[in-house]
PDB file of C-alpha atoms in Angstrom:
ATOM      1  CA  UNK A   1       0.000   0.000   0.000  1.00 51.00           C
ATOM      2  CA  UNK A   2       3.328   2.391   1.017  1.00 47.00           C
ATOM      3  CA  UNK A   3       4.345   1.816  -2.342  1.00 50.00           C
ATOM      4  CA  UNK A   4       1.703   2.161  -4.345  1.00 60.00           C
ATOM      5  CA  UNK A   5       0.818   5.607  -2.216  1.00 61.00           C
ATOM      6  CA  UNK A   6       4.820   6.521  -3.411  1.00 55.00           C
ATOM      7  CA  UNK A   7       3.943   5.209  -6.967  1.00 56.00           C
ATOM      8  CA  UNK A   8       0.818   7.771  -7.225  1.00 59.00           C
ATOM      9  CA  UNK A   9       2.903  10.790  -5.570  1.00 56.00           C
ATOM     10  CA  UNK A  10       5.733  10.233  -7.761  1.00 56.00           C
ATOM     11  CA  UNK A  11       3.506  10.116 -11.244  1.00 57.00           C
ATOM     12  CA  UNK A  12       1.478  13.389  -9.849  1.00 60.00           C
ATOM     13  CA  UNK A  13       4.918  14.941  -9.413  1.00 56.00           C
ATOM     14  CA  UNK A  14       6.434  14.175 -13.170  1.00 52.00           C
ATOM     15  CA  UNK A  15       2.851  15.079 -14.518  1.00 52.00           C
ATOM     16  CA  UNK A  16       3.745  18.639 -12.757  1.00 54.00           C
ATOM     17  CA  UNK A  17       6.596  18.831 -14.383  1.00 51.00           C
ATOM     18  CA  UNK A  18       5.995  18.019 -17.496  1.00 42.00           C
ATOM     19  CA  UNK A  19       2.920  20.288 -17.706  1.00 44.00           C
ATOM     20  CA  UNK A  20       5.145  23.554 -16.113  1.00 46.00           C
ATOM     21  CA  UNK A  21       7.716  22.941 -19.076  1.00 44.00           C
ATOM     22  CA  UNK A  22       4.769  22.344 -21.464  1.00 37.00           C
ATOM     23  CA  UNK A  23       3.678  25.835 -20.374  1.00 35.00           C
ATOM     24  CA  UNK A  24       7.276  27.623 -19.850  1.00 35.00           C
ATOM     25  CA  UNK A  25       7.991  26.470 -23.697  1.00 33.00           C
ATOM     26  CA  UNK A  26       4.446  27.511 -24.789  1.00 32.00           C
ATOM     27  CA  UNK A  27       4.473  30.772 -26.712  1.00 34.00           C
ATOM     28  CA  UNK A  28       1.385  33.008 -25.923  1.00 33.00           C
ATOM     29  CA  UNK A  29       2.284  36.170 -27.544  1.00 39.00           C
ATOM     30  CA  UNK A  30      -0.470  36.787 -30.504  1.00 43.00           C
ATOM     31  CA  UNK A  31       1.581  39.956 -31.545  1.00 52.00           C
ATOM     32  CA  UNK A  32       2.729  38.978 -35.214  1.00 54.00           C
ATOM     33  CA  UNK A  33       6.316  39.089 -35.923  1.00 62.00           C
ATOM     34  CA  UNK A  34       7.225  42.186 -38.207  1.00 68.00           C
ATOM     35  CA  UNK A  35       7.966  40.482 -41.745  1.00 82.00           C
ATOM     36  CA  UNK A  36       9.083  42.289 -45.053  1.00 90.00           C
ATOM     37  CA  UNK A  37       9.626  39.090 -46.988  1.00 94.00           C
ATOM     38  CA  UNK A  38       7.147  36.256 -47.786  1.00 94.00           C
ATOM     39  CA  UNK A  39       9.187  33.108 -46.901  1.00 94.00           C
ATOM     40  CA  UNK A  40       8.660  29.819 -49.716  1.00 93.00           C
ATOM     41  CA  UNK A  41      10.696  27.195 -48.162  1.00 92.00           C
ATOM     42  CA  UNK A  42      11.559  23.765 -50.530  1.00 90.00           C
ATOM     43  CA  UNK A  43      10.139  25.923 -53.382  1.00 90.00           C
ATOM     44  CA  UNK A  44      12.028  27.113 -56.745  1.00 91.00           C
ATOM     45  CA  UNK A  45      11.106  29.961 -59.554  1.00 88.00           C
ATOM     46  CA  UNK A  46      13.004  31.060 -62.666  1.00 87.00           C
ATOM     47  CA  UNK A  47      14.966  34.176 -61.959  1.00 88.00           C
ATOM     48  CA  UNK A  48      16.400  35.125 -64.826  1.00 88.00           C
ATOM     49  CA  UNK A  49      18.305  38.208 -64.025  1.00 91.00           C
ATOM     50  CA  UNK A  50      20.421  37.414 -60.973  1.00 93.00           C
ATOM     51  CA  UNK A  51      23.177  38.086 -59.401  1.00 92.00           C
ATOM     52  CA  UNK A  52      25.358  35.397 -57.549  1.00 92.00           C
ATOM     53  CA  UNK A  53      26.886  36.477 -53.740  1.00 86.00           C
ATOM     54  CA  UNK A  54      30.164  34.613 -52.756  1.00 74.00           C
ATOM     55  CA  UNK A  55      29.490  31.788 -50.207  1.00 73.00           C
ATOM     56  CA  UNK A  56      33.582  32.938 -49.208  1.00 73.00           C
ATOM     57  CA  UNK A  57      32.806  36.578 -48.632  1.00 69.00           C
ATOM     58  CA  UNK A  58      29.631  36.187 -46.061  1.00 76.00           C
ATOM     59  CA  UNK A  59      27.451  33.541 -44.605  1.00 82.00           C
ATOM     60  CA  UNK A  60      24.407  32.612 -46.745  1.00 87.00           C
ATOM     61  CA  UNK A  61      21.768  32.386 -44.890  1.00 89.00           C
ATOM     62  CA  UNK A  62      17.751  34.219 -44.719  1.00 91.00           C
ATOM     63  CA  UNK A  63      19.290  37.203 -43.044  1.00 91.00           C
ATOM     64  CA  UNK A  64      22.104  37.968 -45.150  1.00 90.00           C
ATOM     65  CA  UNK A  65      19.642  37.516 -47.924  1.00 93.00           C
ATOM     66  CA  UNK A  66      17.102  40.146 -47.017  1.00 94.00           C
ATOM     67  CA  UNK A  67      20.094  42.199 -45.676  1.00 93.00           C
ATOM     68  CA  UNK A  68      21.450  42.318 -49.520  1.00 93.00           C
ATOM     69  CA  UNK A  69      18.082  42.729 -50.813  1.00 94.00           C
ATOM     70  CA  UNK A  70      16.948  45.449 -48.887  1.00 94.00           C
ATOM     71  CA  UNK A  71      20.520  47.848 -49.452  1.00 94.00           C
ATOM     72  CA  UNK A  72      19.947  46.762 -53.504  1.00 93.00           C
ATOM     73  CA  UNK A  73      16.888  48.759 -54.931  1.00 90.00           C
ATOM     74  CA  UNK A  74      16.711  46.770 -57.859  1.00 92.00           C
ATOM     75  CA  UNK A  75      16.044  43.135 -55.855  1.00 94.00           C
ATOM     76  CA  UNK A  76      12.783  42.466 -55.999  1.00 93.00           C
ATOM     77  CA  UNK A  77      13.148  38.690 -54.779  1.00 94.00           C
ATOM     78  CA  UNK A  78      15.737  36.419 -54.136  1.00 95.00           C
ATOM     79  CA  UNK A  79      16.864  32.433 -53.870  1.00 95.00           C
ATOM     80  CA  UNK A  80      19.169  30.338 -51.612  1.00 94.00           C
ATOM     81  CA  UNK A  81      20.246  27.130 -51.903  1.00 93.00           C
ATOM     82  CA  UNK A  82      20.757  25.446 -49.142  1.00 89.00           C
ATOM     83  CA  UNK A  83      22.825  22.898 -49.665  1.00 89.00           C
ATOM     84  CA  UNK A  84      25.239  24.801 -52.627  1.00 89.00           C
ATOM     85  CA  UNK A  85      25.163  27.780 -49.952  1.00 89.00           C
ATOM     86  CA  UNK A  86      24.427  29.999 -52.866  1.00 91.00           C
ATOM     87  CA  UNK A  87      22.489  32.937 -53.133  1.00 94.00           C
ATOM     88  CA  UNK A  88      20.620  35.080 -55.703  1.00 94.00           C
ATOM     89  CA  UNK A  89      19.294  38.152 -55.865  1.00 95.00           C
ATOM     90  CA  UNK A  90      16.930  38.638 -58.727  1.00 94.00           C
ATOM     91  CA  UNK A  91      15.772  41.331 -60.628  1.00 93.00           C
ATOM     92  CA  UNK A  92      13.442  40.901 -62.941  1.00 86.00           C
ATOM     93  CA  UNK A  93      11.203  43.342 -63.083  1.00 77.00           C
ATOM     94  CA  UNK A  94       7.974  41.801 -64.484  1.00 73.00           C
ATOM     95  CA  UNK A  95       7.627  38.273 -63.112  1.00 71.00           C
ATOM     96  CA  UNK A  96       4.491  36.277 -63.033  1.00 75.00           C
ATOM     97  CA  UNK A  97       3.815  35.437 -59.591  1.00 82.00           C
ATOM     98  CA  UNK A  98       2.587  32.022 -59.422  1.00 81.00           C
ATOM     99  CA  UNK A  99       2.642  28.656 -57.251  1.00 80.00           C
ATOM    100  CA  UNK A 100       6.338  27.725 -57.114  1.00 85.00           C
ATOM    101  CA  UNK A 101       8.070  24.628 -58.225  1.00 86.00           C
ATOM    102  CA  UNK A 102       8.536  22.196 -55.549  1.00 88.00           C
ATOM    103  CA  UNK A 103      12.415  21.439 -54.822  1.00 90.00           C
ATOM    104  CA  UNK A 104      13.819  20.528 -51.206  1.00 91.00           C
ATOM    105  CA  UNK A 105      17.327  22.459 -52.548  1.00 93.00           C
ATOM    106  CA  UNK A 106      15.736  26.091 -52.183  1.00 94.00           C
ATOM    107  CA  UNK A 107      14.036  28.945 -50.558  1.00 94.00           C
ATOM    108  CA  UNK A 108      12.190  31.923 -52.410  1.00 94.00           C
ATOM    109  CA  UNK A 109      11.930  35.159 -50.338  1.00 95.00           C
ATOM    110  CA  UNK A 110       9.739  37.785 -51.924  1.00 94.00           C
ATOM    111  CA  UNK A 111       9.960  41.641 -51.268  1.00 93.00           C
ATOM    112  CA  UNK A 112       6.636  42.435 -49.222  1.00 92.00           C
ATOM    113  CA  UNK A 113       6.472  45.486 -51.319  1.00 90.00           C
ATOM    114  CA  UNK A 114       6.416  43.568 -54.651  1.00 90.00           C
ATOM    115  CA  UNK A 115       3.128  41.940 -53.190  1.00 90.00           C
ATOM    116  CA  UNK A 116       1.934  45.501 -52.272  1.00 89.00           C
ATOM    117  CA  UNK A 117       1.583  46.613 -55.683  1.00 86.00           C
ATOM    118  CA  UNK A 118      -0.896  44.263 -56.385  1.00 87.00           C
ATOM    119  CA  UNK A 119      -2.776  45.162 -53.171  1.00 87.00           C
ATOM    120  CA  UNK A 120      -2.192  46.301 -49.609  1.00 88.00           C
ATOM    121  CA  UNK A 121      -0.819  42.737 -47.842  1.00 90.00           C
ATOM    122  CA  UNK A 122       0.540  41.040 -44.835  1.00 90.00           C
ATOM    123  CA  UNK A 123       3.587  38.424 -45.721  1.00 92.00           C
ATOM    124  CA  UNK A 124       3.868  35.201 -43.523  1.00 92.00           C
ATOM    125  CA  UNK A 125       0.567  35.746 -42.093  1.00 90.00           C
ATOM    126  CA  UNK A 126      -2.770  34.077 -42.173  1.00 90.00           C
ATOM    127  CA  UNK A 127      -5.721  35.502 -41.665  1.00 89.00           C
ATOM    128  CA  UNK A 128      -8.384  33.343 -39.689  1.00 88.00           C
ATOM    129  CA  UNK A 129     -11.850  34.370 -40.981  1.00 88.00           C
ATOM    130  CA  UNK A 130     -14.874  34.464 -38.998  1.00 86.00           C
ATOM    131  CA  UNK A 131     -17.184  32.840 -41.028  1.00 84.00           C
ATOM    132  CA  UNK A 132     -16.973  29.455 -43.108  1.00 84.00           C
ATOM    133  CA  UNK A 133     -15.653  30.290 -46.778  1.00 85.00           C
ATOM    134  CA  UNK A 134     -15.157  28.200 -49.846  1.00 86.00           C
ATOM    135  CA  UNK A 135     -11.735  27.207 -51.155  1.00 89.00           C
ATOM    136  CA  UNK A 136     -10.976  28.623 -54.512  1.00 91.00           C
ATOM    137  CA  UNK A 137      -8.065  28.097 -56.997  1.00 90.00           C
ATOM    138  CA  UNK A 138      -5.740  30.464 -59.504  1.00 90.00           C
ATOM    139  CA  UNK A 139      -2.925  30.464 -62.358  1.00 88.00           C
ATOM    140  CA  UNK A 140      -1.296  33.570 -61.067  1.00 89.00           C
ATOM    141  CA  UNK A 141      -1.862  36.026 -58.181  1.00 90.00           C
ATOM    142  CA  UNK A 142      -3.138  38.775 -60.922  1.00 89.00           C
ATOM    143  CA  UNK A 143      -6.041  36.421 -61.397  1.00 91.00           C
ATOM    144  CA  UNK A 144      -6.851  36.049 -57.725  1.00 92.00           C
ATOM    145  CA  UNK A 145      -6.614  40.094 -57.146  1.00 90.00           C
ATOM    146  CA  UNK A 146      -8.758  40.600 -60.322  1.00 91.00           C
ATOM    147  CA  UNK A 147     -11.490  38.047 -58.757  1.00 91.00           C
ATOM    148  CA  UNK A 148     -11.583  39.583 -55.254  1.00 89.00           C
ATOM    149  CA  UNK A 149     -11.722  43.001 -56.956  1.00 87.00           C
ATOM    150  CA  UNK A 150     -14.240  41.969 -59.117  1.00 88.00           C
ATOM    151  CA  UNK A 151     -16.997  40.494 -56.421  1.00 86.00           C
ATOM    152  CA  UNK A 152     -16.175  43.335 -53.782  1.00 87.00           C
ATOM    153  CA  UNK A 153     -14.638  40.989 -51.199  1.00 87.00           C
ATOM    154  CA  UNK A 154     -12.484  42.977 -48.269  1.00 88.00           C
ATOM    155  CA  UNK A 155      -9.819  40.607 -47.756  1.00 91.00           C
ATOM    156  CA  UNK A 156      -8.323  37.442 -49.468  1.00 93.00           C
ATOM    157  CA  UNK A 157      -5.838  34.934 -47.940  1.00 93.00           C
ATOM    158  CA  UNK A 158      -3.554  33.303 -50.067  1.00 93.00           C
ATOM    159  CA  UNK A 159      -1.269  29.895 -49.969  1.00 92.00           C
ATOM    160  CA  UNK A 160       1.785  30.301 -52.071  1.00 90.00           C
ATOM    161  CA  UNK A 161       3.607  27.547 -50.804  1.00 85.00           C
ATOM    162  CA  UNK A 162       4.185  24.569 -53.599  1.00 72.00           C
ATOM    163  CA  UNK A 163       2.128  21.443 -52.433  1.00 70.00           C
ATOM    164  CA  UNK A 164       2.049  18.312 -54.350  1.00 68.00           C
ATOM    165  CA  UNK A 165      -1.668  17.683 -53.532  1.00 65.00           C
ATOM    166  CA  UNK A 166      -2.847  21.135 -54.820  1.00 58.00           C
ATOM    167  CA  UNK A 167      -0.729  20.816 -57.928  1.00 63.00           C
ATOM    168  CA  UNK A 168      -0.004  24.338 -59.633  1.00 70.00           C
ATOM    169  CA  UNK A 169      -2.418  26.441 -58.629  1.00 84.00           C
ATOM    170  CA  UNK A 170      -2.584  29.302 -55.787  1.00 89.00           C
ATOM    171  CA  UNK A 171      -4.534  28.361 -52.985  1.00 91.00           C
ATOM    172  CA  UNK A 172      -7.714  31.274 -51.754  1.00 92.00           C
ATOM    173  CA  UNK A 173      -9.749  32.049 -49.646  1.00 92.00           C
ATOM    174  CA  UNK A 174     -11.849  35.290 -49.877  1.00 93.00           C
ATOM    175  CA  UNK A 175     -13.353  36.348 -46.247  1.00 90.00           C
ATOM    176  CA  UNK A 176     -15.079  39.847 -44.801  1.00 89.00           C
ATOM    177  CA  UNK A 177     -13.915  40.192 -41.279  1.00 87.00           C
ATOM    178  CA  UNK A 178     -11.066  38.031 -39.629  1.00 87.00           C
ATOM    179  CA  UNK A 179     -11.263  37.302 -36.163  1.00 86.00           C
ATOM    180  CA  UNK A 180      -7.446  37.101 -35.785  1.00 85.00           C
ATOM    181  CA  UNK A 181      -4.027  36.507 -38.004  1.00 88.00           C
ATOM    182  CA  UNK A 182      -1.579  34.160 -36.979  1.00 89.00           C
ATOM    183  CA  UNK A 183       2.324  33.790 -38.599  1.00 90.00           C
ATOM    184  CA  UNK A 184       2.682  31.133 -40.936  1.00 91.00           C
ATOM    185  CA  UNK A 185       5.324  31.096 -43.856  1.00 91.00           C
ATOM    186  CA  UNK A 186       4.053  31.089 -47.305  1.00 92.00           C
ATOM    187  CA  UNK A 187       1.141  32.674 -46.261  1.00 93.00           C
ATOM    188  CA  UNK A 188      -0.159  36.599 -47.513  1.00 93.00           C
ATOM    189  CA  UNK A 189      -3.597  38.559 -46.461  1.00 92.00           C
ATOM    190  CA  UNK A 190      -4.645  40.940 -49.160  1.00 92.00           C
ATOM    191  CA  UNK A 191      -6.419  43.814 -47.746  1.00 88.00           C
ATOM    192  CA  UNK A 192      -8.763  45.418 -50.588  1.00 85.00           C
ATOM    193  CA  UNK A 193     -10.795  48.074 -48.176  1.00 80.00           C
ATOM    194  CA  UNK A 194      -6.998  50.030 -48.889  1.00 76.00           C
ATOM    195  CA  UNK A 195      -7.121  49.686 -52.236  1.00 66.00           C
ATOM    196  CA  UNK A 196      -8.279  53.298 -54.005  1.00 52.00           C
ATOM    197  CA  UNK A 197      -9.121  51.651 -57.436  1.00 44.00           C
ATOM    198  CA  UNK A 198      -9.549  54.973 -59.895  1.00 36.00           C
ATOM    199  CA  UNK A 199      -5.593  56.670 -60.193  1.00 36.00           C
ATOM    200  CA  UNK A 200      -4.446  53.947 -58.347  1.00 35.00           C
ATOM    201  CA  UNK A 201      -0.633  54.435 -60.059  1.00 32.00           C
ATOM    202  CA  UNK A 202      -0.856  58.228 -59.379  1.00 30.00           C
ATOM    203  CA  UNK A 203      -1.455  57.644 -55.850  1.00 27.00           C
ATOM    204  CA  UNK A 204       1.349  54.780 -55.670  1.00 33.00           C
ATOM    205  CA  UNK A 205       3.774  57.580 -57.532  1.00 32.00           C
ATOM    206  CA  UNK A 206       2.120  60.232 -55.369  1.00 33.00           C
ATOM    207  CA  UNK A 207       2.309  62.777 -58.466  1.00 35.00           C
ATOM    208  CA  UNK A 208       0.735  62.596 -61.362  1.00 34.00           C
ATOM    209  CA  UNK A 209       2.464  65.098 -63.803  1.00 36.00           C
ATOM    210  CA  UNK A 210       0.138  67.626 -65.418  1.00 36.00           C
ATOM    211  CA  UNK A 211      -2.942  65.915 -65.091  1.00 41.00           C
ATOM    212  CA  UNK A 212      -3.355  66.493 -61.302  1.00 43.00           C
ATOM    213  CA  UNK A 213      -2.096  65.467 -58.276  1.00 48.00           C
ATOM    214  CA  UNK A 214      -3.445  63.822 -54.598  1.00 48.00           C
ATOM    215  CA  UNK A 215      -4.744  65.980 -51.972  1.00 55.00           C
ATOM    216  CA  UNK A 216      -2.890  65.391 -49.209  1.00 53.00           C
ATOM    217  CA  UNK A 217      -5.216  66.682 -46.599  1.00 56.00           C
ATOM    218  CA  UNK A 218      -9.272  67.354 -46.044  1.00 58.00           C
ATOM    219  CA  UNK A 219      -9.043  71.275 -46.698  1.00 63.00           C
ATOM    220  CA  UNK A 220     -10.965  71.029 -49.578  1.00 65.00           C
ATOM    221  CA  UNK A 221     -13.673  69.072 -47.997  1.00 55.00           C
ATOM    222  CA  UNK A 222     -16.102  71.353 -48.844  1.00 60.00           C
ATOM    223  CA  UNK A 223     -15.548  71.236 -52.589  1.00 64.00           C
ATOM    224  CA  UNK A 224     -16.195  66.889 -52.089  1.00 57.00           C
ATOM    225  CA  UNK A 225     -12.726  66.254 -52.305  1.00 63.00           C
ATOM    226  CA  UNK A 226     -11.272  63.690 -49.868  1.00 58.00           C
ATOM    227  CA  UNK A 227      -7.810  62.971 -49.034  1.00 54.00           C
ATOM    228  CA  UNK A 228      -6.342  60.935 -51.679  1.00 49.00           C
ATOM    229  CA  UNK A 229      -8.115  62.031 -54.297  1.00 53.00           C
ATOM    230  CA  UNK A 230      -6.428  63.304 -57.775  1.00 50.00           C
ATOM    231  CA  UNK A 231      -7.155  66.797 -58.280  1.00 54.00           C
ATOM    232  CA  UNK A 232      -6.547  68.753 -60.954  1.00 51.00           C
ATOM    233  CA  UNK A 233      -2.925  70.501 -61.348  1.00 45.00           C
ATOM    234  CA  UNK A 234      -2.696  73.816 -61.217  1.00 41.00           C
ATOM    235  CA  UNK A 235      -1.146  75.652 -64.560  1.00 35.00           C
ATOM    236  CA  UNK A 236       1.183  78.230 -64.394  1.00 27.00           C
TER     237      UNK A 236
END
């Protein structure tokens, strides 16, 4: 009876501590990570303008990549293999964004700002919706922007990560209110509410030569002009 009283103590004391380190590795921050890259791990995509860093001059990893990228105006994206220990920055300029290829060898790291032309996004995140929604697939990500633009949706999640089960096709989901984002690689949320569709590349270039220019502020409020909108330019 002594022992089996010991035997009881002794399992309530292990279950203690396995629970404590359960909870002391448990991470309950819900604060997203700051991200300027969307991460595609064991994925590959033709860059054809590239240039090659020396594995002998720095260490190639993720940071050193977005490091490079960042101080080089003309990356837009860039590629490291892992087991060559080679990187890439790439700089093509008009690139189809689609699902990548599948290939254990490399990572793809995208510019957050390259995604941001297409629409106001969120790299590395997804966005959990709060109500059910219906799985949809595209070619390219110009065809996924062009259908949530089209049927007035506020926000679209997509998957770019390169699945075998999915095939070649971008992975969707079109929602209009999320309850809460989490981090997860190879995810982006598309936020169309921000997207000002008429002059949308004057506002991006914030000037647009002599046909007019954004208001800035609300001082001509009166006259039904909002912030943002593209008045006319004044001629001298």
């Amino acid at each position: 009876m002594v022992y089996t009283i010991k035997g009881i103590f002794f399992y309530i004391c292990l279950l203690c501590i396995v629970t404590r380190n359960m909870v002391l590795n448990f991470n309950f921050n819900t604060e997203l990570s700051k991200k300027n890259y969307l991460i595609l791990k064991k994925s590959y995509i033709d860059c054809r303008n590239y240039n090659v860093i020396n594995k002998d001059k720095i260490t190639i990893d993720q940071n050193h990549g977005e490091k490079l990228c960042d101080e080089d105006n003309f990356c837009n994206y860039f590629l490291i293999n892992v087991l060559k220990k080679e990187l890439r920055l790439c700089y093509d300029k008009k690139f189809i964004i689609k699902r990548p290829i599948i290939n254990e060898s490399w990572i793809i790291a995208i510019k957050e700002k390259v995604l941001n032309k297409y629409a106001p996004s969120i790299v590395n995140t997804q966005g959990i919706c709060s109500h059910s929604v219906d799985k949809f697939f595209f070619d390219t990500l110009n065809e996924a922007i062009k259908k949530g633009k089209e049927q007035m949706h506020n926000y679209m999640i997509l998957n770019f990560q390169a699945n075998e089960k999915e095939g070649v096709k971008l992975e969707a989901y079109f929602c209009e209110t999320i309850d809460y984002f989490v981090d997860r690689e190879g995810y982006s949320v598309f936020d169309f509410k921000k997207i000002d569709n008429p002059h949308q590349s004057c506002l991006r270039a914030k000037k647009c030569g002599m046909r007019g220019s954004v208001q800035p502020d609300d001082s001509k409020y009166e006259e039904n002009i909002n912030p943002g909108d593209v008045v006319e330019a004044t001629k001298f």
